[in-house]
Coordinates of C-alpha atoms in Angstrom, one line a residue:
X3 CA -2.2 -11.1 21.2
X4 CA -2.1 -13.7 23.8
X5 CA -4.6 -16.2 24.6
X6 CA -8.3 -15.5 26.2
X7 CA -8.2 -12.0 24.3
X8 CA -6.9 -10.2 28.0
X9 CA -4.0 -8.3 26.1
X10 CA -5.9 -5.2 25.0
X11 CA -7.3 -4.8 28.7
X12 CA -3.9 -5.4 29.9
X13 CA -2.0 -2.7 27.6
X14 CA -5.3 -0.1 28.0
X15 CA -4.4 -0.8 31.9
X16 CA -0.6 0.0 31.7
X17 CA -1.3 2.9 29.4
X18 CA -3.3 4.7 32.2
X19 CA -0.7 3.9 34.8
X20 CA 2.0 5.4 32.5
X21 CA -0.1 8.5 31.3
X22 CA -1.0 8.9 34.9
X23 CA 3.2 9.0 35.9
X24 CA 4.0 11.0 33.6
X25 CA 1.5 13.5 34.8
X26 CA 2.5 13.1 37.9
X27 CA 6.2 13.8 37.0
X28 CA 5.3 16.7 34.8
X29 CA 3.4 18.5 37.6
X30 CA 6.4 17.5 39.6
X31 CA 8.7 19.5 37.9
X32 CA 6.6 22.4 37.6
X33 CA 6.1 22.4 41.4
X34 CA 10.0 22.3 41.5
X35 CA 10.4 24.9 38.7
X36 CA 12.2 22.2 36.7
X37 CA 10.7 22.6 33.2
X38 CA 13.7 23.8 31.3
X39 CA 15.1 20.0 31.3
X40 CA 17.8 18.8 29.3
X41 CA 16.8 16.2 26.2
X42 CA 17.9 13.2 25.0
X43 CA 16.9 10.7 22.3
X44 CA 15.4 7.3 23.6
X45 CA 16.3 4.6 20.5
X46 CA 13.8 2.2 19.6
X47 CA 14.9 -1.7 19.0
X48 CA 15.6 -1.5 15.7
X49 CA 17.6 2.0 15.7
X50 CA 19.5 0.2 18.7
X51 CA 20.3 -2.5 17.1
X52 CA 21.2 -0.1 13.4
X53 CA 23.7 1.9 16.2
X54 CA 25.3 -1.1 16.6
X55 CA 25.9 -2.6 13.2
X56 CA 26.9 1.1 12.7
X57 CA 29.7 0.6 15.5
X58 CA 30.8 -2.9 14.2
X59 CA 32.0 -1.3 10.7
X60 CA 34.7 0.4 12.7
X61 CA 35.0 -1.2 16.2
X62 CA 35.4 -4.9 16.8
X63 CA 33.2 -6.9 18.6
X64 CA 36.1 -7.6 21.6
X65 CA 36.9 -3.7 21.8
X66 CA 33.1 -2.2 22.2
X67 CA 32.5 -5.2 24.5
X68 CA 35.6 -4.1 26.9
X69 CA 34.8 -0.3 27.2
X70 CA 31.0 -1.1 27.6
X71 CA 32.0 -3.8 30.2
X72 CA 34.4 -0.9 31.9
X73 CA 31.7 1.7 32.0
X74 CA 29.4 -0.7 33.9
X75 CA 32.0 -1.3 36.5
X76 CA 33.1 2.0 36.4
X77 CA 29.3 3.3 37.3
X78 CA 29.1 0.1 40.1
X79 CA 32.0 1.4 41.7
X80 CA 30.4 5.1 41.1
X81 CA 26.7 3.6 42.9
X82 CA 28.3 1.5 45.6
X83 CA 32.0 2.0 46.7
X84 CA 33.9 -0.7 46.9
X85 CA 33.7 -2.3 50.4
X86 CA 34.8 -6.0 49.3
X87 CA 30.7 -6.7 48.3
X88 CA 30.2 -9.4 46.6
X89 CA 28.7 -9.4 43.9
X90 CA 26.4 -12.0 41.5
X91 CA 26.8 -11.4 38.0
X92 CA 24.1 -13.1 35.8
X93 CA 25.4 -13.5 32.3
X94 CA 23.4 -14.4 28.9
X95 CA 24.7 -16.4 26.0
X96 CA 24.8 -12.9 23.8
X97 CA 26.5 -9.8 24.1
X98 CA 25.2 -8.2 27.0
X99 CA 26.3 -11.4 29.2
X100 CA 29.7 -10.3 27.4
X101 CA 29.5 -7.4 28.8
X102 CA 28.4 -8.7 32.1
X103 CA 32.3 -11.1 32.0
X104 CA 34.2 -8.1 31.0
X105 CA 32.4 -6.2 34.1
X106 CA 33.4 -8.9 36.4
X107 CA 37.2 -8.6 35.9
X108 CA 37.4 -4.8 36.4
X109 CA 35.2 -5.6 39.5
X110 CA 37.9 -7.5 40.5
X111 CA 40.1 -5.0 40.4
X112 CA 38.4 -2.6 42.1
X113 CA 37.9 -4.1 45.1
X114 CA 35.1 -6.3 44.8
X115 CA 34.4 -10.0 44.6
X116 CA 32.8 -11.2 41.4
X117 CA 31.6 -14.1 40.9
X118 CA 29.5 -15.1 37.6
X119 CA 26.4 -17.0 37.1
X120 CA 26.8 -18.7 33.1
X121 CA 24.5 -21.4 32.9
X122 CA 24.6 -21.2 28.8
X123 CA 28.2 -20.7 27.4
X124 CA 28.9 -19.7 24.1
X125 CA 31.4 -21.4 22.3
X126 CA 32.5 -18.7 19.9
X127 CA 36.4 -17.9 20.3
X128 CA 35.7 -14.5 22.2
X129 CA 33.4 -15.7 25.3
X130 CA 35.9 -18.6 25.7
X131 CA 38.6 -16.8 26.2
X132 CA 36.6 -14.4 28.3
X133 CA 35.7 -17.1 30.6
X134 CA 39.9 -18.4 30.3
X135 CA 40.2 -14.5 31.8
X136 CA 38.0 -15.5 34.5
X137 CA 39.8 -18.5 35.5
X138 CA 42.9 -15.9 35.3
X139 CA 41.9 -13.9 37.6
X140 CA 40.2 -16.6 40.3
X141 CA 36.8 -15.4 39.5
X142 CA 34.3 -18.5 40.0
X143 CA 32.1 -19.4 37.0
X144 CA 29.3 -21.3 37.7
X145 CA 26.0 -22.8 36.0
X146 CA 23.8 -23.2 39.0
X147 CA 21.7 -20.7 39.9
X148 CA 22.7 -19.9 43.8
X149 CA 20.8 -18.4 46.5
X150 CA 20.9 -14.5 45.5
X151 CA 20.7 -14.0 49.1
X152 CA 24.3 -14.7 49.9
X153 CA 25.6 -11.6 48.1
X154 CA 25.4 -8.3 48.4
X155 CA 24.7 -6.9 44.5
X156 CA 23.3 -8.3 41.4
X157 CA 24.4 -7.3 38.1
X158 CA 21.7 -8.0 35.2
X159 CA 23.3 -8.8 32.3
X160 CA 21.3 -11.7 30.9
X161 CA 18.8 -10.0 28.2
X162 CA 20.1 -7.2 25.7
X163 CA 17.5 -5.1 23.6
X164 CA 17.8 -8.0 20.9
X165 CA 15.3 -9.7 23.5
X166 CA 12.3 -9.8 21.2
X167 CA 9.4 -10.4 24.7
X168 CA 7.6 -13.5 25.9
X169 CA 8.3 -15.5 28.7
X170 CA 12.2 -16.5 28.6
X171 CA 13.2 -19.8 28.3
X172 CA 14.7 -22.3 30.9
X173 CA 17.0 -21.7 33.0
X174 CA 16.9 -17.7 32.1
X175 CA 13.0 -18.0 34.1
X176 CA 14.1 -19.0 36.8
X177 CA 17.5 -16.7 37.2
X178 CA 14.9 -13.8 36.2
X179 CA 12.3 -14.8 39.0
X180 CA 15.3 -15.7 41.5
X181 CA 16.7 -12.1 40.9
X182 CA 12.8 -10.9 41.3
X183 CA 12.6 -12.6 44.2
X184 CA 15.7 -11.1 45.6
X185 CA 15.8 -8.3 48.1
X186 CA 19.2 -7.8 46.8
X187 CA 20.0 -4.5 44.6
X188 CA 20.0 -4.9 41.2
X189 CA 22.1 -3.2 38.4
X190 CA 20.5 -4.0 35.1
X191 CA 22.8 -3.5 32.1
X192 CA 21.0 -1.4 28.6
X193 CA 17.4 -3.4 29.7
X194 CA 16.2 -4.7 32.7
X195 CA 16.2 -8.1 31.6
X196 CA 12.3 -9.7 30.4
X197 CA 11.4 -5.8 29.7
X198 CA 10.3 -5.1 26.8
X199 CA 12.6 -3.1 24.9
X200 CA 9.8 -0.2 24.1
X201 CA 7.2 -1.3 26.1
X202 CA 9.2 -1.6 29.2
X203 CA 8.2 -4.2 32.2
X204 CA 5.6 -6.9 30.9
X205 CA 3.6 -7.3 34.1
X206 CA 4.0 -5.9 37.8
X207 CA 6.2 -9.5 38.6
X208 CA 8.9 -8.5 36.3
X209 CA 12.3 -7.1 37.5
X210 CA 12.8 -4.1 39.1
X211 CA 16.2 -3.1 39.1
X212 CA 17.9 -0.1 41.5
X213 CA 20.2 1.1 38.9
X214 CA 20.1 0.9 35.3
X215 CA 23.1 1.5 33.4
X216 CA 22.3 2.3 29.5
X217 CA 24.7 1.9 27.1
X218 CA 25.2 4.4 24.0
X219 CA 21.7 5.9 24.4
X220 CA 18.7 4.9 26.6
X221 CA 16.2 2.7 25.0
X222 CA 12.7 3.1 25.2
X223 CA 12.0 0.8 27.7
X224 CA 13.9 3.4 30.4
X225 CA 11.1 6.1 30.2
X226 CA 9.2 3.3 32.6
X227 CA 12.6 3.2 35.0
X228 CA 12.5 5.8 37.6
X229 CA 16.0 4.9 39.9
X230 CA 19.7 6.4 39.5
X231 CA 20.3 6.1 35.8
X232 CA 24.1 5.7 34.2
X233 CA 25.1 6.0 30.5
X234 CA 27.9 4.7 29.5
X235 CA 29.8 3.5 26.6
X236 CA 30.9 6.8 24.4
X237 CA 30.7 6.8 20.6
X238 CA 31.6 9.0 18.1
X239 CA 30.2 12.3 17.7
X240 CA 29.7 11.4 13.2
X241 CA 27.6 8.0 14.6
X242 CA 25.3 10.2 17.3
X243 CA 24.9 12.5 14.3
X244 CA 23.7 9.4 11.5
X245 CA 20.9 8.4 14.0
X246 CA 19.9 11.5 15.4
X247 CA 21.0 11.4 19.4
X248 CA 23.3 13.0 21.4
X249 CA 25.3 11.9 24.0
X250 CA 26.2 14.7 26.8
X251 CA 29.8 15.0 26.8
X252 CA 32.1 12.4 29.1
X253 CA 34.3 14.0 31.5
X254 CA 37.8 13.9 31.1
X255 CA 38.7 10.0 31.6
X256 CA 35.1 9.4 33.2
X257 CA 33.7 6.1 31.7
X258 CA 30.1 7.0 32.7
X259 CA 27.1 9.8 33.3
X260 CA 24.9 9.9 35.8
X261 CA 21.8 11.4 33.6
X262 CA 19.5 11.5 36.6
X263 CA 21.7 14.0 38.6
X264 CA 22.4 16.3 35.5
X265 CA 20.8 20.1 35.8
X266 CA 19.4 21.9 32.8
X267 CA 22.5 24.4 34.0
X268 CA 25.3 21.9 32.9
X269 CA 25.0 23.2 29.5
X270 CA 28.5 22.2 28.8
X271 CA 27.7 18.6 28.5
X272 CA 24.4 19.4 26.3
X273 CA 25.5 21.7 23.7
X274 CA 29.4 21.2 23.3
X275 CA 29.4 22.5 19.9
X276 CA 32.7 20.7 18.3
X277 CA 33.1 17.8 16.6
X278 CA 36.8 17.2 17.7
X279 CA 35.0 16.0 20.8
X280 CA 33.8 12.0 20.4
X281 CA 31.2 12.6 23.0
X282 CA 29.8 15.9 22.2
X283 CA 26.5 17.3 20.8
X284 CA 26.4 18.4 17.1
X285 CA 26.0 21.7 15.5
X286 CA 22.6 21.3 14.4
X287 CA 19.6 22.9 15.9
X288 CA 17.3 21.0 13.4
X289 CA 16.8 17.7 15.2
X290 CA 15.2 19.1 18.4
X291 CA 11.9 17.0 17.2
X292 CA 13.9 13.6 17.2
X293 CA 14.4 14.1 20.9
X294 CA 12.4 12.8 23.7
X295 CA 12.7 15.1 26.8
X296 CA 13.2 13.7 30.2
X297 CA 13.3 14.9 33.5
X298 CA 16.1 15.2 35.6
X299 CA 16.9 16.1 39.2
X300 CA 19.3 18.7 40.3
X301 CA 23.3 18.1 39.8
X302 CA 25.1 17.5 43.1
X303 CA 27.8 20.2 44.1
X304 CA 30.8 17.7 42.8
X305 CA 29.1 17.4 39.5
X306 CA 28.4 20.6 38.6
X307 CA 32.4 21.7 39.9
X308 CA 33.7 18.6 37.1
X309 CA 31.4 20.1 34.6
X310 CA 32.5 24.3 34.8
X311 CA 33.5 25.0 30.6
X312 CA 36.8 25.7 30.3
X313 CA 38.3 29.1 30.4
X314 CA 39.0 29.0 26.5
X315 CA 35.4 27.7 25.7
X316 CA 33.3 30.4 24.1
X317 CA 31.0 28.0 21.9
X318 CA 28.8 26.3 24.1
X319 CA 25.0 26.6 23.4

């Protein structure tokens, strides 16, 4: 509880807001006739953070890092073509600024121009030699946070869900309320960055990001996010089935989905029912209380043509 006893008012005040949205979203879909809507798990901190000791047992550090940087500039390039934008990417000292330096050189390659806002390096062997790659490649580094103004996209990827709350500490308050500031879009990577990781945004000043790309699963914190959502990073079927989630299956060489666009039709990428296939959905109906439903607009006409079963696929739902 913080000081002057105003924290029980505060979170009595959100809860209302957030019952109140969901009602409104519910009624939504009814009016729409979307109330058969596909589900998916939303992982708390601590299951988020046992996903990802999980992962390190069989995955290295340096190889989850480079396909979770991938799938975020994969779903960039899927959210905003490349045109030559340039693009700010904010970095933290932990993984998810990782991420965020990994993002940056694909950007590059895409067509964009990166350049990367690391005010506190790490000195372990794998971010220096991340930010050797950047010198590689002629992507400026810098430590000072710039007007946001002079670009055209932000990419958040200064808090992971490791971020335990509370007001962030020098410089990371100021990039945070320069980015809030900003009129800029925003693409925040796994959590908005000062979110909560459960309780979502602490106050109405906090970031409010156009796009979130989640990686793995969506954390709790995205039920409050209501914007084009991304999941990226694919993991094994036998992990998704340890900690009771499912991932809708990837398409074909496609680094990202876009679960806001997906239809309760696509039923190939909700019940895929082998487990030859990393990405699908297990066999077991018995887990349909672990899952927290979520709404979902309609798939787009391209979507639903990548998404038709193929013609030797009898065992879907």
């Amino acid at each position: 509880q913080r000081e002057g006893g105003k924290e029980p008012k505060k979170m009595k005040k959100k809860a209302w807001i957030m019952a109140s949205f969901t009602l409104f979203r519910g009624l939504s879909a009814l009016v729409s006739g979307r109330t058969n809507v596909p589900r998916m798990k939303y992982l708390s901190q601590s299951e988020a953070i046992a996903v990802d000791e999980e992962l390190f047992k069989y995955f290295s550090v340096d190889s989850l890092m480079e396909l979770a940087g991938l799938s975020v500039a994969a779903a960039i390039r899927d959210a905003y073509p490349p045109k030559g934008q340039r693009v700010l990417i904010c970095a933290g000292p932990g993984n998810n600024g990782g991420d965020g330096l990994v993002a940056a050189r694909h950007l590059k390659f895409f067509g964009y121009e990166p350049m990367v806002l690391y005010p506190k390096q790490s000195e372990k062997l794998l971010f220096r030699q991340l930010v050797s790659q950047m010198e590689l490649m002629r992507i400026q580094v810098i430590d000072a946070i710039p007007m946001t103004e002079q670009y055209d996209l932000i990419l958040d990827c200064v808090f992971g869900f490791s971020f335990s709350g509370g007001k962030p500490r020098a410089p990371f308050d100021q990039i945070l309320n320069e980015m809030t500031n900003s009129k800029k879009p925003i693409i925040s990577v796994d959590i908005p960055s000062g979110w909560h990781v459960e309780q979502g945004p602490p106050d109405t000043d906090a970031i409010q990001p156009s796009i979130l790309i989640s990686l793995t699963a969506p954390k709790h914190c995205a039920i409050y996010f209501d914007g084009p959502h991304y999941l990226g990073l694919n993991v094994p079927f036998k992990i998704q089935q340890k900690f009771g989630f499912r991932q809708p299956r990837f398409q074909q060489a496609e680094q990202f989905l876009r679960l806001d666009t997906l239809s309760p039709d696509d039923e190939i990428l909700f019940h895929h029912k082998t487990e030859e296939s990393l990405g699908g959905f297990g066999t077991s109906d018995d887990d349909d209380d672990d899952v927290t439903t979520i709404e979902v607009e309609v798939a787009s006409p391209k979507l639903k043509e990548q998404t038709k079963p193929p013609s030797d696929s009898t065992t879907y739902f």
